[in-house]
Amino acid sequence: MEKHRHEVVLGVLGALAALAYLWTDWMTIWAPPPRVTEALKPWLGPEGYFHSGVATLTFPGLPEMNTQLQILLLLTAPAFLLSYYLPPPRKKLPVVMLTLLGVGLVCGSRALLALGAFHLSFYLVLHRPRPRSGPDLLWALALAGLWGDLFGFLGAALLWGLYARGGEGFLKGAGGRWLGSLLAWSPLWVMAAGAAGVALLGWEPFKFSLEFVILAWSWIRIIWYHADYRDGRVPTELSLTDYLATFFSPAYLAALPSGHMIGKGYSYHSRSFLARDKNTLALSGLAYLAWAFVFLSLGPWLVEGMAELIVQLKVPVFKTFDQVMALAKLNIVPRPLSLWGLFLIRVAATYFLLAGFSHLKVGLWRLMGYDLEPNFDWALLSTNFLEFWRRFNFYLREFYLTVFYYPVFLRLRGPRWWRTTVAIFAAAGAGNFLAHLVDDTIAQGVDPERLWANLRTLPYYLGFSLALTLNALWQLRQPRPLPKPWKGGWKGVAWSGLGLVLTLSTYIWLRFFHYTPMYHPFANVWKVARGALGL
Amino acid sequence: MPQPEVLEAVLGYLRGNSPDPDLQAESNLEGLLAESLALMELIIFLEDEYGLQFQRADLDPENFSTPQRIVQLVLRKQAS
């Protein structure tokens, strides 16, 4: 029996109201006393409220970021209340419905329709609706009634037909499997066809429509769901609500362009749902929201502080790569310490932004009762590169492991160093590059110059894979398990400190080859890289 | 191969690769095998020891949650 704790509910509602106040123009409408505003000034953006950077979906006709955030936080409150107070079997439906309402409000009904049509097709190819399932009937009526256009109506009719037949399979055998794979990987096919058309057939470069973008930004999650399905970890007979609940919670709406960032396939979400007491989960969700605020709103201020600290050490500091690359063009390369200061500042800024998004999303999932693991879990304090990768973008790494690393490792034969090396290059090299290429293409559009810019980042992926491989091969030779950093006396601490510095240096050095080749010619990139090494 | 012998071999491997030398059949392995490198090393051990070939579907965390579960997986694979 679940125990309701009203103080937890009040805490969550209070936190959501506080975020809505601090992150939007409500802070200027109901302004605090001038003395408080003055004291907060160093942290406030030019609009007079805290910087959030949460919703960065900018398409013509979309509400501005301020409104997107208000929609997110206002919908999260009823979604939390319903999921908290309703009995477990009924918790998921209102969360999914309110999230889809949010997609409709932020992105418009066409985007909602495209998203719904895709998921409905994918669901019907893979699953049989559960017989006598009330919520499925509700979905059918919602599709027909709310959208009322051709696709919505057809989808509703199809679902209704299947429901009425008592759950007959839609497609069986090889045809169904083939169609499932085609749909799961569809963003990739669309991107590849577009790229081939532009590069080989001379099409005009083009940008994807919002409808496609909304769908495509979940592409990693959809492929993951399909991998789970093929591994037999998803029941064939599944309600549409249970299917949609894998993808849609208010976390989906937070930082929409990073839609795929948090979460895995069906089995993980199913296992994590109410894996712990709902009050414990809600409280841990609150802690994640607090960290999200720190990273997103105070992060830029901390980065400024780092820059000032470096200046106080008498090291001239640059704040962007563009400034340094402009100098490199004139054959001026700053001193190594200046460059390392810049690398560190840029990595910290990126880390705060991504950790902020991630903590917000994990926090929102937890408020809805899903015990999801952290992403960007103090990665910058890792003492070896493998650990760094695990703690950095945890979910993306897990995706690479599932879709690239394990299949390659298990298929290969030969010595373990060979299997480990090839599997790491497949995951951290090929898979990682592919994922970033697709994301960048979806965000920026298909343009041969953009594709070429992405290809120029290949040294980063190769270097990243090499660093992981060397670390893995070294670790395979050590007595396992590796001791904890604080064990082993002063020697252990010293080695861990060295490991931390080496790990961070390797990453920020490699990261430079991810940022800069996209926008600058290789000649200048290498010039600056040599400068950083003092050569 | 009979279950007790497989269990003994699996426990022997895990005890040699864990900070807990007293691992038992029902001990929780969540922390130990969370890392992909450790999991793949165990897979190589099982492949070599029992001539098995694993698929991604076999890597369900449930199958590796305790030594006993690993034994059940090995016996299932041997039987199939």
PDB file of C-alpha atoms in Angstrom, chain A residues 392-503:
ATOM      1  CA  PHE A 392      29.804  11.409 -18.571  1.00  0.00           C
ATOM      2  CA  ASN A 393      26.848  10.876 -20.916  1.00  0.00           C
ATOM      3  CA  PHE A 394      25.800   7.606 -19.246  1.00  0.00           C
ATOM      4  CA  TYR A 395      22.720   6.944 -21.387  1.00  0.00           C
ATOM      5  CA  LEU A 396      24.389   7.665 -24.708  1.00  0.00           C
ATOM      6  CA  ARG A 397      27.259   5.364 -23.723  1.00  0.00           C
ATOM      7  CA  GLU A 398      24.789   2.645 -22.740  1.00  0.00           C
ATOM      8  CA  PHE A 399      23.185   3.032 -26.173  1.00  0.00           C
ATOM      9  CA  TYR A 400      26.559   2.583 -27.893  1.00  0.00           C
ATOM     10  CA  LEU A 401      27.227  -0.479 -25.744  1.00  0.00           C
ATOM     11  CA  THR A 402      23.858  -2.074 -26.558  1.00  0.00           C
ATOM     12  CA  VAL A 403      23.752  -1.339 -30.275  1.00  0.00           C
ATOM     13  CA  PHE A 404      27.453  -1.462 -31.228  1.00  0.00           C
ATOM     14  CA  TYR A 405      29.805  -2.751 -28.524  1.00  0.00           C
ATOM     15  CA  TYR A 406      28.065  -5.951 -27.376  1.00  0.00           C
ATOM     16  CA  PRO A 407      27.043  -7.228 -30.835  1.00  0.00           C
ATOM     17  CA  VAL A 408      30.570  -6.668 -32.187  1.00  0.00           C
ATOM     18  CA  PHE A 409      32.307  -8.132 -29.137  1.00  0.00           C
ATOM     19  CA  LEU A 410      30.070 -11.210 -29.048  1.00  0.00           C
ATOM     20  CA  ARG A 411      30.420 -11.912 -32.785  1.00  0.00           C
ATOM     21  CA  LEU A 412      34.194 -11.563 -32.914  1.00  0.00           C
ATOM     22  CA  ARG A 413      36.520 -14.431 -32.092  1.00  0.00           C
ATOM     23  CA  GLY A 414      40.153 -14.167 -31.027  1.00  0.00           C
ATOM     24  CA  PRO A 415      42.153 -12.826 -28.097  1.00  0.00           C
ATOM     25  CA  ARG A 416      40.385 -10.550 -25.668  1.00  0.00           C
ATOM     26  CA  TRP A 417      42.536  -7.507 -26.503  1.00  0.00           C
ATOM     27  CA  TRP A 418      41.447  -7.791 -30.135  1.00  0.00           C
ATOM     28  CA  ARG A 419      37.760  -8.165 -29.332  1.00  0.00           C
ATOM     29  CA  THR A 420      37.929  -5.297 -26.822  1.00  0.00           C
ATOM     30  CA  THR A 421      39.738  -2.972 -29.229  1.00  0.00           C
ATOM     31  CA  VAL A 422      37.449  -3.559 -32.210  1.00  0.00           C
ATOM     32  CA  ALA A 423      34.298  -3.313 -30.066  1.00  0.00           C
ATOM     33  CA  ILE A 424      35.454  -0.037 -28.484  1.00  0.00           C
ATOM     34  CA  PHE A 425      36.224   1.487 -31.892  1.00  0.00           C
ATOM     35  CA  ALA A 426      32.813   0.324 -33.149  1.00  0.00           C
ATOM     36  CA  ALA A 427      31.014   1.916 -30.177  1.00  0.00           C
ATOM     37  CA  ALA A 428      33.021   5.011 -29.228  1.00  0.00           C
ATOM     38  CA  GLY A 429      34.274   5.643 -32.761  1.00  0.00           C
ATOM     39  CA  ALA A 430      31.750   4.590 -35.409  1.00  0.00           C
ATOM     40  CA  GLY A 431      28.590   4.646 -33.261  1.00  0.00           C
ATOM     41  CA  ASN A 432      29.512   7.875 -31.523  1.00  0.00           C
ATOM     42  CA  PHE A 433      30.316   9.599 -34.820  1.00  0.00           C
ATOM     43  CA  LEU A 434      27.097   8.381 -36.432  1.00  0.00           C
ATOM     44  CA  ALA A 435      24.965   9.596 -33.518  1.00  0.00           C
ATOM     45  CA  HIS A 436      26.533  13.058 -33.563  1.00  0.00           C
ATOM     46  CA  LEU A 437      26.322  13.245 -37.355  1.00  0.00           C
ATOM     47  CA  VAL A 438      22.595  12.464 -37.306  1.00  0.00           C
ATOM     48  CA  ASP A 439      21.919  14.927 -34.489  1.00  0.00           C
ATOM     49  CA  ASP A 440      23.858  17.671 -36.182  1.00  0.00           C
ATOM     50  CA  THR A 441      22.189  17.034 -39.533  1.00  0.00           C
ATOM     51  CA  ILE A 442      18.730  17.022 -37.983  1.00  0.00           C
ATOM     52  CA  ALA A 443      19.460  20.278 -36.166  1.00  0.00           C
ATOM     53  CA  GLN A 444      21.290  22.105 -38.964  1.00  0.00           C
ATOM     54  CA  GLY A 445      19.854  20.547 -42.111  1.00  0.00           C
ATOM     55  CA  VAL A 446      21.377  18.512 -44.923  1.00  0.00           C
ATOM     56  CA  ASP A 447      24.144  20.489 -46.503  1.00  0.00           C
ATOM     57  CA  PRO A 448      27.316  19.051 -48.117  1.00  0.00           C
ATOM     58  CA  GLU A 449      29.437  21.635 -46.298  1.00  0.00           C
ATOM     59  CA  ARG A 450      27.922  20.597 -42.995  1.00  0.00           C
ATOM     60  CA  LEU A 451      28.583  16.927 -43.747  1.00  0.00           C
ATOM     61  CA  TRP A 452      32.174  17.747 -44.618  1.00  0.00           C
ATOM     62  CA  ALA A 453      32.498  19.757 -41.392  1.00  0.00           C
ATOM     63  CA  ASN A 454      31.322  16.687 -39.485  1.00  0.00           C
ATOM     64  CA  LEU A 455      33.812  14.449 -41.267  1.00  0.00           C
ATOM     65  CA  ARG A 456      36.576  16.785 -40.120  1.00  0.00           C
ATOM     66  CA  THR A 457      35.763  15.808 -36.519  1.00  0.00           C
ATOM     67  CA  LEU A 458      36.750  12.167 -37.170  1.00  0.00           C
ATOM     68  CA  PRO A 459      40.159  12.570 -35.450  1.00  0.00           C
ATOM     69  CA  TYR A 460      38.239  13.297 -32.233  1.00  0.00           C
ATOM     70  CA  TYR A 461      36.313  10.013 -32.438  1.00  0.00           C
ATOM     71  CA  LEU A 462      39.425   8.028 -33.308  1.00  0.00           C
ATOM     72  CA  GLY A 463      41.387   9.677 -30.490  1.00  0.00           C
ATOM     73  CA  PHE A 464      38.538   9.103 -28.048  1.00  0.00           C
ATOM     74  CA  SER A 465      38.378   5.406 -28.981  1.00  0.00           C
ATOM     75  CA  LEU A 466      42.139   5.078 -28.741  1.00  0.00           C
ATOM     76  CA  ALA A 467      42.207   6.621 -25.243  1.00  0.00           C
ATOM     77  CA  LEU A 468      39.445   4.241 -24.107  1.00  0.00           C
ATOM     78  CA  THR A 469      41.174   1.243 -25.672  1.00  0.00           C
ATOM     79  CA  LEU A 470      44.516   1.995 -24.028  1.00  0.00           C
ATOM     80  CA  ASN A 471      42.765   2.457 -20.702  1.00  0.00           C
ATOM     81  CA  ALA A 472      40.812  -0.809 -21.131  1.00  0.00           C
ATOM     82  CA  LEU A 473      43.908  -2.802 -22.122  1.00  0.00           C
ATOM     83  CA  TRP A 474      45.812  -1.364 -19.148  1.00  0.00           C
ATOM     84  CA  GLN A 475      42.908  -2.219 -16.858  1.00  0.00           C
ATOM     85  CA  LEU A 476      42.747  -5.786 -18.207  1.00  0.00           C
ATOM     86  CA  ARG A 477      46.345  -6.281 -17.052  1.00  0.00           C
ATOM     87  CA  GLN A 478      45.666  -5.038 -13.514  1.00  0.00           C
ATOM     88  CA  PRO A 479      44.551  -7.232 -10.622  1.00  0.00           C
ATOM     89  CA  ARG A 480      40.792  -6.796 -10.515  1.00  0.00           C
ATOM     90  CA  PRO A 481      38.937  -5.019  -9.141  1.00  0.00           C
ATOM     91  CA  LEU A 482      40.864  -1.744  -9.118  1.00  0.00           C
ATOM     92  CA  PRO A 483      41.219  -0.306  -5.612  1.00  0.00           C
ATOM     93  CA  LYS A 484      39.148   2.738  -4.644  1.00  0.00           C
ATOM     94  CA  PRO A 485      41.059   6.046  -4.983  1.00  0.00           C
ATOM     95  CA  TRP A 486      41.049   6.729  -1.235  1.00  0.00           C
ATOM     96  CA  LYS A 487      42.416   3.285  -0.389  1.00  0.00           C
ATOM     97  CA  GLY A 488      46.098   2.447  -0.553  1.00  0.00           C
ATOM     98  CA  GLY A 489      47.431   5.337   1.574  1.00  0.00           C
ATOM     99  CA  TRP A 490      49.156   8.423   0.211  1.00  0.00           C
ATOM    100  CA  LYS A 491      50.462   6.494  -2.787  1.00  0.00           C
ATOM    101  CA  GLY A 492      46.915   5.550  -3.774  1.00  0.00           C
ATOM    102  CA  VAL A 493      45.769   9.142  -3.400  1.00  0.00           C
ATOM    103  CA  ALA A 494      48.750  10.408  -5.436  1.00  0.00           C
ATOM    104  CA  TRP A 495      48.078   7.918  -8.246  1.00  0.00           C
ATOM    105  CA  SER A 496      44.407   8.827  -8.229  1.00  0.00           C
ATOM    106  CA  GLY A 497      45.277  12.529  -8.389  1.00  0.00           C
ATOM    107  CA  LEU A 498      47.556  11.850 -11.334  1.00  0.00           C
ATOM    108  CA  GLY A 499      44.809   9.763 -12.952  1.00  0.00           C
ATOM    109  CA  LEU A 500      42.321  12.596 -12.488  1.00  0.00           C
ATOM    110  CA  VAL A 501      44.631  15.164 -14.102  1.00  0.00           C
ATOM    111  CA  LEU A 502      45.496  12.813 -16.988  1.00  0.00           C
ATOM    112  CA  THR A 503      41.842  11.930 -17.577  1.00  0.00           C
TER     113      THR A 503
END
